[in-house]
Coordinates of C-alpha atoms in Angstrom, one line a residue:
X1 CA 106.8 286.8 22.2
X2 CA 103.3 285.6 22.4
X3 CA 102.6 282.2 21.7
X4 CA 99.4 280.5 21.2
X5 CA 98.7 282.8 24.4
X6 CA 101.3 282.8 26.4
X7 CA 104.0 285.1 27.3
X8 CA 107.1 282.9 25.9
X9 CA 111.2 283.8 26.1
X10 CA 113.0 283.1 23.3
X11 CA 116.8 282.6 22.9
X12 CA 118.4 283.1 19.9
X13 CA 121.3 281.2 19.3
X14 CA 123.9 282.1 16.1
X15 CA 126.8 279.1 15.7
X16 CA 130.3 279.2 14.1
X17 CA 129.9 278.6 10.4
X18 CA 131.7 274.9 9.4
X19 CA 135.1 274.4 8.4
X20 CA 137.0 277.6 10.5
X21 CA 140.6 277.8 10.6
X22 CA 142.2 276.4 13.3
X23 CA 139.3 274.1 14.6
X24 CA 138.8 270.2 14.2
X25 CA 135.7 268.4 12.3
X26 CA 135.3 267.3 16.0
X27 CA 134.5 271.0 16.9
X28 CA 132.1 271.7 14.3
X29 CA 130.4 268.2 14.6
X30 CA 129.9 268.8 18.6
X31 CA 128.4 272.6 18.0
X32 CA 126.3 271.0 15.0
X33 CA 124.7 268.1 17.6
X34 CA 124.8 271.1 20.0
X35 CA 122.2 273.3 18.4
X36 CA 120.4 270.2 17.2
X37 CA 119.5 268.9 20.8
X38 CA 119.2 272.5 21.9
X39 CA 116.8 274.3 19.4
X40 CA 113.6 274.0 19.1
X41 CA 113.7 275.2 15.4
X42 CA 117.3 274.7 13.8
X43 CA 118.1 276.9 10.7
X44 CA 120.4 275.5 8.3
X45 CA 122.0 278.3 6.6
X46 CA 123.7 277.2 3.2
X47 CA 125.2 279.4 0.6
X48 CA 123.9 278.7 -3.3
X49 CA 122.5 275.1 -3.2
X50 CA 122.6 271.9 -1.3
X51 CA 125.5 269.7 -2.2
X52 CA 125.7 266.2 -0.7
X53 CA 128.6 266.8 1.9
X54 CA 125.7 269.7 3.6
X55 CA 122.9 266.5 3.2
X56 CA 125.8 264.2 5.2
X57 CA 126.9 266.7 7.8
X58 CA 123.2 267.5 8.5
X59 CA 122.4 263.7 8.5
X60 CA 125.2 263.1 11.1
X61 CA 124.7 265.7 13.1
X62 CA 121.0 264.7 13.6
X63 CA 122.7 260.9 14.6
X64 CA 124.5 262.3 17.0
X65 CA 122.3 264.4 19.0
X66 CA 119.7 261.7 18.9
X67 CA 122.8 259.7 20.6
X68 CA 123.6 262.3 23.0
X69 CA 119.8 262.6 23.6
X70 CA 119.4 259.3 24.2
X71 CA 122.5 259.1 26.6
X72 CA 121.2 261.4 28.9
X73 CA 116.9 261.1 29.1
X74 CA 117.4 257.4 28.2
X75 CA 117.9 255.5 25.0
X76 CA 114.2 254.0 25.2
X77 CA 113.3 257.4 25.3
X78 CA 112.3 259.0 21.5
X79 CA 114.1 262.1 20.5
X80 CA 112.1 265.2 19.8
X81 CA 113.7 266.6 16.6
X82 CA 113.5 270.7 15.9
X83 CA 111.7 272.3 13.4
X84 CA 114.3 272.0 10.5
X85 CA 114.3 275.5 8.3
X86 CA 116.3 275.2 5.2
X87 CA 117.8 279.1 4.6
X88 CA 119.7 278.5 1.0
X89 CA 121.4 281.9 -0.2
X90 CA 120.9 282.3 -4.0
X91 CA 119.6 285.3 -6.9
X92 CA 117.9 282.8 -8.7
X93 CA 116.3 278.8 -8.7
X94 CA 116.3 277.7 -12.6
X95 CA 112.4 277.8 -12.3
X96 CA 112.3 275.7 -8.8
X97 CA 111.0 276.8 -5.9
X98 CA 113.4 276.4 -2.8
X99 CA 111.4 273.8 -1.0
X100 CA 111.4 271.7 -4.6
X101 CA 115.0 272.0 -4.5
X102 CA 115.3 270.7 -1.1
X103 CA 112.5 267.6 -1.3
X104 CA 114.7 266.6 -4.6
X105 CA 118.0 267.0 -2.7
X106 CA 116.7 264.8 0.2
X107 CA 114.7 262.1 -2.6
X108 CA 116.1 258.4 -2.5
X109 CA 117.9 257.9 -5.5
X110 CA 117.2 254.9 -8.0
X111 CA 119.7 252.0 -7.7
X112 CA 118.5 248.6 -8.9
X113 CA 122.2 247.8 -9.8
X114 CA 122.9 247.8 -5.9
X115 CA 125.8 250.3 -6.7
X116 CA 127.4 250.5 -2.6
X117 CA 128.2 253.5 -3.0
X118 CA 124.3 255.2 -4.1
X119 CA 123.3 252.7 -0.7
X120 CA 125.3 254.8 1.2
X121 CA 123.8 257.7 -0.1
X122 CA 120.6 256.8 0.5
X123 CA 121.3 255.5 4.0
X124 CA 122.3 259.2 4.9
X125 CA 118.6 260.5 3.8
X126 CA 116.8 257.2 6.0
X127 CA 118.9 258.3 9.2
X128 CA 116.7 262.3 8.3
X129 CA 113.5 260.5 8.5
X130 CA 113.3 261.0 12.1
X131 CA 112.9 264.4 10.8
X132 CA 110.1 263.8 9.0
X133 CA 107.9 266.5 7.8
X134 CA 108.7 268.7 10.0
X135 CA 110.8 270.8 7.4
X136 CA 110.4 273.9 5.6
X137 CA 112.6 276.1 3.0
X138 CA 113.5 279.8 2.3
X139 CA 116.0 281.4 0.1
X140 CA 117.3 285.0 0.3
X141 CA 119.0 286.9 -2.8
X142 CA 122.8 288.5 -2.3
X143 CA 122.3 291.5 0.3
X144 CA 125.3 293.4 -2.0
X145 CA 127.5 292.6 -4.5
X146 CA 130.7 294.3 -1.9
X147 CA 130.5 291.3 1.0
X148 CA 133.4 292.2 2.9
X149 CA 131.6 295.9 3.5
X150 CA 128.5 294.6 4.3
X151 CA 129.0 295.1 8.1
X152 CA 129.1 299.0 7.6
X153 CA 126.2 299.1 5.3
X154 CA 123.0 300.2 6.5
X155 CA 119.6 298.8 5.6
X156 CA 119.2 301.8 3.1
X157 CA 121.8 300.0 1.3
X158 CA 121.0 296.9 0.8
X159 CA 119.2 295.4 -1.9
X160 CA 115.2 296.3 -1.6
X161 CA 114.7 292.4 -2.5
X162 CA 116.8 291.3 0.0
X163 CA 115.5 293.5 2.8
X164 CA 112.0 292.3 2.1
X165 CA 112.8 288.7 1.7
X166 CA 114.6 289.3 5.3
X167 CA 111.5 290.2 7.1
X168 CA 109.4 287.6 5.3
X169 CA 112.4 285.2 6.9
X170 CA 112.0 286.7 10.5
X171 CA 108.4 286.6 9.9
X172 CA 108.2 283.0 9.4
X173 CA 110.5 282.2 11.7
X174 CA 107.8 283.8 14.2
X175 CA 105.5 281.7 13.4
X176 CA 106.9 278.3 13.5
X177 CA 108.6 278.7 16.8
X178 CA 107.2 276.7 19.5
X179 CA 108.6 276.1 23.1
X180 CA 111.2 273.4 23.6
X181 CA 109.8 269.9 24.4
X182 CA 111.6 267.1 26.5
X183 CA 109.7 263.9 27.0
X184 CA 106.7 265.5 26.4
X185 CA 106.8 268.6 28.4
X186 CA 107.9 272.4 27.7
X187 CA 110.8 273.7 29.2
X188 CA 111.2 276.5 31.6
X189 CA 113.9 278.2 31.7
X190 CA 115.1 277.0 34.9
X191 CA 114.7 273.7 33.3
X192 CA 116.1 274.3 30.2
X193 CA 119.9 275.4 31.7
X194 CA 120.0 272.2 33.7
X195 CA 118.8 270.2 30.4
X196 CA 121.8 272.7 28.4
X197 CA 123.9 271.3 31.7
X198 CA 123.2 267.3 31.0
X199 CA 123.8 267.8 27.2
X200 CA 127.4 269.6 27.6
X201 CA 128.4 267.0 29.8
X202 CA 127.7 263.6 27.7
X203 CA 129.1 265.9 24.7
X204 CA 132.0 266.8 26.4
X205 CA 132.6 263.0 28.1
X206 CA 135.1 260.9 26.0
X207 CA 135.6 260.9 22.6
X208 CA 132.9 260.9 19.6
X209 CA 133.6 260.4 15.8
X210 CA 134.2 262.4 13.4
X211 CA 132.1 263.3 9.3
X212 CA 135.7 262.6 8.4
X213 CA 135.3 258.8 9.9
X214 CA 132.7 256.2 9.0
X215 CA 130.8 255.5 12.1
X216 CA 131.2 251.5 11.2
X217 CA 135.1 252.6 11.8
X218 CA 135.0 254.5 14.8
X219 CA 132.8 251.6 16.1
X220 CA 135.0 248.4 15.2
X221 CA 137.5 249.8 18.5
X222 CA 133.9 249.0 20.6
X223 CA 133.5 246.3 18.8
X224 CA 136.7 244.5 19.6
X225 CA 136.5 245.3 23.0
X226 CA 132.3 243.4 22.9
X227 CA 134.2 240.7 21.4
X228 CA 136.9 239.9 23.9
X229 CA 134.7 240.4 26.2
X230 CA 132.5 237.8 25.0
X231 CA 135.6 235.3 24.6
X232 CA 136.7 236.0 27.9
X233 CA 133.4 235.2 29.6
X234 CA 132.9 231.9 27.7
X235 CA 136.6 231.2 28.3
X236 CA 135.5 230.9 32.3
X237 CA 133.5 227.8 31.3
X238 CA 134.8 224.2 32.2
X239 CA 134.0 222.1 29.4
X240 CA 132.3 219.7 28.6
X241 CA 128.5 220.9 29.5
X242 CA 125.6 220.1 28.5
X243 CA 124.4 221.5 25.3
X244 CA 121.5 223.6 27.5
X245 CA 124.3 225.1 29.5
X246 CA 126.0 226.6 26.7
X247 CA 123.8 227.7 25.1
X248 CA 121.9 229.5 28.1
X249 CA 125.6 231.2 29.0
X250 CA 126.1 231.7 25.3
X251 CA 122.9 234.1 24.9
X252 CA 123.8 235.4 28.2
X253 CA 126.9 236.9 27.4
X254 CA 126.1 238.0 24.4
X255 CA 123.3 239.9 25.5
X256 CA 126.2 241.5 27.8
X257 CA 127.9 241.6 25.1
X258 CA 125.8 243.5 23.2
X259 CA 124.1 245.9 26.5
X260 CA 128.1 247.1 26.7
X261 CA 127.8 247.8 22.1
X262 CA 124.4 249.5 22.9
X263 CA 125.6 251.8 25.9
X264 CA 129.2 252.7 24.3
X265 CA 128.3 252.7 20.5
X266 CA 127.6 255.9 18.3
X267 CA 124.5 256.1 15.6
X268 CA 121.4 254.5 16.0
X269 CA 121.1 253.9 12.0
X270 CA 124.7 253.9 10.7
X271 CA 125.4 251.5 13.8
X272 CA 122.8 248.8 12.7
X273 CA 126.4 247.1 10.1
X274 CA 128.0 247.5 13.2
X275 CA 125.7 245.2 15.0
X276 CA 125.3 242.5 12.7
X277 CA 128.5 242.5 12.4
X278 CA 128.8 241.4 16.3
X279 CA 126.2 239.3 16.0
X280 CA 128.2 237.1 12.9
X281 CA 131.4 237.5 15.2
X282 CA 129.9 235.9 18.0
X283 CA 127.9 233.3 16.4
X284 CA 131.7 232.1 14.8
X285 CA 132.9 232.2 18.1
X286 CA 130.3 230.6 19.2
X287 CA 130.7 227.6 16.9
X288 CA 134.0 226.8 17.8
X289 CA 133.2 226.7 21.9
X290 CA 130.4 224.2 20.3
X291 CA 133.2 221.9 18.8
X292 CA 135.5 222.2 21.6
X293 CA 132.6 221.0 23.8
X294 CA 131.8 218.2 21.5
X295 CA 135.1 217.3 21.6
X296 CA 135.8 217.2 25.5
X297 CA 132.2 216.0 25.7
X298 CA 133.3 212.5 23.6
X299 CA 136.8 212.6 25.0
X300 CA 135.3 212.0 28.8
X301 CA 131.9 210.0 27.7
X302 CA 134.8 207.4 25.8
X303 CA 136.7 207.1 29.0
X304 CA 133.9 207.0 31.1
X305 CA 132.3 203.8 28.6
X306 CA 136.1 202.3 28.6
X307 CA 135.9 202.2 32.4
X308 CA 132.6 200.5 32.4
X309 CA 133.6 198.1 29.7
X310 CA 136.8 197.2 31.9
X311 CA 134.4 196.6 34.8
X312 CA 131.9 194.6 32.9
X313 CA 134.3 192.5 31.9
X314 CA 136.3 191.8 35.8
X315 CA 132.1 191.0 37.3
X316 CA 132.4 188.3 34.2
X317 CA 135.4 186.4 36.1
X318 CA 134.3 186.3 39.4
X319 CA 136.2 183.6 41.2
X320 CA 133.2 183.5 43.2
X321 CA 129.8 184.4 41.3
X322 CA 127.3 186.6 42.2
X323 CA 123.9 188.1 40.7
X324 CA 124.0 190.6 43.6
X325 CA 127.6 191.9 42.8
X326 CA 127.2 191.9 39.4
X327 CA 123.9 193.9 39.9
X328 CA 126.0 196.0 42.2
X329 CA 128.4 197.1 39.9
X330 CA 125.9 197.1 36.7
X331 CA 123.9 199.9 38.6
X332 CA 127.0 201.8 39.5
X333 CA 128.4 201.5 36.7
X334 CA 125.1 203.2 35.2
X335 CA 124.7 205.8 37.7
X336 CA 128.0 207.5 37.1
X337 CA 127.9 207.6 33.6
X338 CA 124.4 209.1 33.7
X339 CA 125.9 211.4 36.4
X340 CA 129.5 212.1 34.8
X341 CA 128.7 212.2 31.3
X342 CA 127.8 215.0 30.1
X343 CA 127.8 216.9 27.0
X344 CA 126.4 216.9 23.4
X345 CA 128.0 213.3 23.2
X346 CA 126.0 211.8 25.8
X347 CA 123.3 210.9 23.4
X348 CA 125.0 208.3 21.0
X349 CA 127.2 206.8 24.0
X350 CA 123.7 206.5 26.2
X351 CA 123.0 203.9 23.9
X352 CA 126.5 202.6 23.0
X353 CA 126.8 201.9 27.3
X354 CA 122.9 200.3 27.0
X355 CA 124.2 197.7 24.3
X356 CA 127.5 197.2 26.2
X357 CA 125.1 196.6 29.3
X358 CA 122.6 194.6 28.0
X359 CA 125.2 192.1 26.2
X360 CA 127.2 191.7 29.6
X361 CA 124.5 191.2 31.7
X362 CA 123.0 188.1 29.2
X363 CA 125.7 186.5 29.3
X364 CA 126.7 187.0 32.3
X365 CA 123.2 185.6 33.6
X366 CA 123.9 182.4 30.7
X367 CA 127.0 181.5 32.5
X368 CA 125.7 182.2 36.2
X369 CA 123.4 179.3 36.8
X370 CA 126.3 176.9 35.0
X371 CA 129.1 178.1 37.3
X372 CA 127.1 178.2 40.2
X373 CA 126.6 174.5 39.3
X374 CA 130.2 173.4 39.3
X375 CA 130.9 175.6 42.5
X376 CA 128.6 173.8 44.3
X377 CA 129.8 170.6 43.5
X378 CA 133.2 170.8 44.1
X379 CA 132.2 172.4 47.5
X380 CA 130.3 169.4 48.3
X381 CA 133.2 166.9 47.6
X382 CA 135.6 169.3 49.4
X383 CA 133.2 169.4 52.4
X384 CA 133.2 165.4 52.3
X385 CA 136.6 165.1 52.5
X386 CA 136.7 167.9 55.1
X387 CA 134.2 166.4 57.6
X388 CA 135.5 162.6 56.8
X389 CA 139.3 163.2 57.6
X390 CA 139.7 166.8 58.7
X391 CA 136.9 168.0 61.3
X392 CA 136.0 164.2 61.2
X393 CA 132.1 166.0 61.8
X394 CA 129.8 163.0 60.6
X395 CA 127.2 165.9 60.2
X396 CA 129.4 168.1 58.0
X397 CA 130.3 165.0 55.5
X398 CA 126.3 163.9 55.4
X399 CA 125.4 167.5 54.1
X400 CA 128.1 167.5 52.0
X401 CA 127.2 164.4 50.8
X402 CA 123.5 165.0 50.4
X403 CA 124.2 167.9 48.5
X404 CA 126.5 166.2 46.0
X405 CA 123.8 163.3 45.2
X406 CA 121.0 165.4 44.9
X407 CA 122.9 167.9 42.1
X408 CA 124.5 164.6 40.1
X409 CA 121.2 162.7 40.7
X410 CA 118.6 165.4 39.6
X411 CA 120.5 166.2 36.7
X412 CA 120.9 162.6 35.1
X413 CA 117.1 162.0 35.8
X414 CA 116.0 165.0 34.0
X415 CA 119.3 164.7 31.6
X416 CA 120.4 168.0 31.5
X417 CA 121.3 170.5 34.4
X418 CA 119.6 173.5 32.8
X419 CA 116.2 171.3 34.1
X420 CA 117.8 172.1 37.6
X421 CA 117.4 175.5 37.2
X422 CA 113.5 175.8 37.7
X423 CA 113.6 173.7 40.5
X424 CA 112.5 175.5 44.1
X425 CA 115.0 173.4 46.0
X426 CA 117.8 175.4 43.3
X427 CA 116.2 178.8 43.9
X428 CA 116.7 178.2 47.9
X429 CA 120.3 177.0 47.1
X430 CA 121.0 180.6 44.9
X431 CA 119.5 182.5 48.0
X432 CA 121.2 181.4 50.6
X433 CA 124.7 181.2 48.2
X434 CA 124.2 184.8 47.5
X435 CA 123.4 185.6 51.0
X436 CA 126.6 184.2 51.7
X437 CA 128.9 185.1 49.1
X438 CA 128.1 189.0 48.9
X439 CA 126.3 192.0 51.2
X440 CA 127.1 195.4 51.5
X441 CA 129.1 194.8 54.6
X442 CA 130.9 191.5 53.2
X443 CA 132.0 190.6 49.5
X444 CA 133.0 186.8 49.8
X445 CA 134.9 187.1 46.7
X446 CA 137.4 189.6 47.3
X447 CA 138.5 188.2 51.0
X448 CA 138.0 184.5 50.1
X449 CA 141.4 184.1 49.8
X450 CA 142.1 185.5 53.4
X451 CA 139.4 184.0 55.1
X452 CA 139.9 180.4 53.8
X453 CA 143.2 180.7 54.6
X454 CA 142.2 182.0 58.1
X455 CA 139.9 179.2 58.4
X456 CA 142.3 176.9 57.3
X457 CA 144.6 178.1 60.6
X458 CA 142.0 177.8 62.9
X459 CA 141.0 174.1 61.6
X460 CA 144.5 172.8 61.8
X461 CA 145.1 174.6 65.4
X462 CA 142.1 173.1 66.7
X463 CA 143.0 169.6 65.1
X464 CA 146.4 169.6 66.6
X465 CA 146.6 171.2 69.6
X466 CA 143.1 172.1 70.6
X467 CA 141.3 168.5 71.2
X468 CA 144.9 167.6 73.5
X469 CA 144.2 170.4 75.8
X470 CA 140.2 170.5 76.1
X471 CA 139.2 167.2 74.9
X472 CA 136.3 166.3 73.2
X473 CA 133.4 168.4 73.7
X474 CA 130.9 168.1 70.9
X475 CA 127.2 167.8 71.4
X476 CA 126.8 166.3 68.1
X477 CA 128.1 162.6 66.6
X478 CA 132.0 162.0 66.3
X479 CA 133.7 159.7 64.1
X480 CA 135.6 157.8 67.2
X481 CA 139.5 156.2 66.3
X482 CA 140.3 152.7 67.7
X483 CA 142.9 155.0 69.8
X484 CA 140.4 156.9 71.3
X485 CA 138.3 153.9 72.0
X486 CA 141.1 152.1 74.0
X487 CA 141.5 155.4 76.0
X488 CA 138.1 155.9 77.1
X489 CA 138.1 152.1 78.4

């Protein structure tokens, strides 16, 4: 056949009729999406007029090939419909032509009650608008009234009407054929078997629904399995996160979710309930991995703010007091709730753990200087005694006693001892007490116990058995007994 020029081969292809004994809605559905993808003009042959169950198989048929299409050039790849020739079979139209009776059949029907049933209807004629204009209608009158003899009959006895009507049909059919197109290109026929090739195998490849079965239905199986996917990749995540995380993992598995719906699914129209349907499944599961997070999220920001609390309150009782330790502890204390605590609780305990903070350290700073004060003092009568009757180190008790007159002294002359406080001489006293009492290589108050008692040891060793066996050896001033006196005479 010549077309627009060129010297073109065309195949003729004639289908099983719907509905034949011993084959499945399956069958018919797969030779239907068959000729669909295949044909570059698809003639739908219908007997009397178009009833709604020809409008729904056509409609589904189109779905599916447009699925199968999209399976094997793609799915972001449009589908090429055929030229769609409606052949109705009928002696007479009531007055309308055939292609008035097939633009009413396929017009949306009224429904501002919102009656589900007429939306369902009307969904079936939006899924034929990939069809678009590119229809056409014929009818042909009863060849003979005897059917079952009209394989014997020859031309000469068929009706006149019916033999002219039938070259009018191949005639037009002539004239709207066109070569098959694939992503823009015609076929040759070398090209065309292996495209038959790729569309047998997708149709043949696992199972596809049925016009007997809603799409929705034969989708909520694919469905499921989206969904437990979903809850099984969220159910890998060790809460509590922080609210960032989830959510990043939540769109990310969804949007797996949804690539496995998309590449297993059938319909591109119908499958758009399907879909949303996910999409409100998820976002319910979704919620619930929000409160479980919540939950673990305030359940390890609480014990994380107890701790802190507990250890607040221990730097308050120092048997020895330090600003350093306390700092120490205040900024560790800090850093591993900032680092543990995580979570969409973190917020309100961020500033419940500020408060805490800021209360200890006030008061911990109100009752510093005051301890500190009394420390001192009863180390400098305990040195006196020390260096008077123990050490008997003239030295030792002057210091001790220097110290002790300046701190009682300075604070009846300026009547109170927070006056003290300001003082230079004071801030030299807290420098080199906190020098003393705590470093990162020596905390004073955890091994004073130890090393007084230690000292203690090495004081009495020295006093009893030490000054027999050496003698005296100080540089510095003794305090001298009578006994000693005599002996050095």
């Amino acid at each position: 056949m010549d077309i627009d020029g060129v010297k073109t081969s065309v195949f003729y292809l004639d289908t099983e009729g719907f509905e034949s004994v011993g084959k499945s809605n399956v069958y018919d559905d797969r030779i239907f999406a068959l000729a669909t993808v295949l044909s570059s003009v698809l003639i739908y042959n219908l007997p009397e007029t178009i009833r709604e169950a020809d409008i729904s198989r056509l409609s589904f048929a189109v779905e599916l090939a447009e699925e199968f299409y999209g399976r094997v050039k793609g799915q972001d790849v449009a589908f090429e419909p055929a030229k769609l020739l409606w052949l109705i079979q009928r002696d007479f139209l009531q007055g309308k032509s055939v292609k008035e009776m097939v633009d009413e059949a396929l017009r949306h029907i009224p429904n501002s009650d919102g009656d589900k049933n007429i939306d369902q209807v009307n969904q079936i004629r939006d899924s034929l608008a990939i069809m678009g204009d590119n229809n056409t209608a014929f009818s042909l009158p009863q060849p003979h009234l005897q059917r079952t003899k009209l394989c014997d009959m020859k031309d000469g006895e068929l009706d006149p009407i019916y033999v002219k009507k039938r070259e009018q049909l191949k005639k037009l059919v002539a004239s709207v054929i066109r070569p098959k197109i694939v992503q823009g290109k015609h076929l040759d026929g070398k090209e065309f078997v292996s495209f038959l090739e790729q569309i047998l195998e997708a149709l043949n490849k696992g199972e596809i629904p049925s016009t007997g079965s809603l799409v929705e239905v034969f989708n909520k199986g694919i469905l499921d399995r989206c969904m437990k996917l979903y809850n099984d990749r969220m159910a890998t995540l060790k809460f509590p996160i922080s609210e960032q995380s989830l959510q990043k993992s939540h769109e990310g598995f969804r949007e797996e979710s949804m690539k496995v719906f998309d590449e297993q699914h059938f319909g591109r129209h119908h499958a758009k309930r399907s879909v949303e349907k996910l999409n409100e499944e998820i976002e319910k599961v979704y919620k619930n991995f929000i409160l479980a997070n919540e939950y673990q999220s305030s359940k390890l920001c609480e014990a994380l703010y107890t701790k802190c609390e507990d250890k607040m309150d221990q730097l308050q009782v120092l048997r020895l007091p330090s600003m350093a330790k306390f700092n120490a502890g205040f900024l560790q204390c800090n850093q591993s709730f900032e680092r543990d605590c995580v979570g969409p609780s973190k917020r309100s305990y961020e500033h419940r753990m500020m408060k805490m903070l800021g209360k200890s350290k006030s008061l911990f700073i109100k009752e510093y200087n005051h301890r500190l004060f009394n420390w001192l003092v009863a180390f400098s009568l305990v040195m006196v005694v020390v260096g008077r009757f123990i050490i008997k180190f003239i030295l030792i008790e002057l210091g001790a006693w220097i110290l002790f007159i300046f701190l009682e002294t300075y604070t009846r002359m300026f009547w109170s001892a927070e006056s003290l406080y300001y003082n230079p001489v004071w801030h030299f006293i807290v420098v080199t007490w906190e020098t003393l009492v705590y470093s990162p290589i020596l905390d004073l108050d955890r091994w004073a116990v130890p090393f007084g008692a230690i000292m203690a040891m090495l004081v009495l060793y020295w006093r009893c058995y030490g000054r027999r066996k050496h003698g005296p050896r100080w540089v510095l001033p003794l305090y001298n007994s009578p006994k000693d006196r005599r002996r050095s005479e």
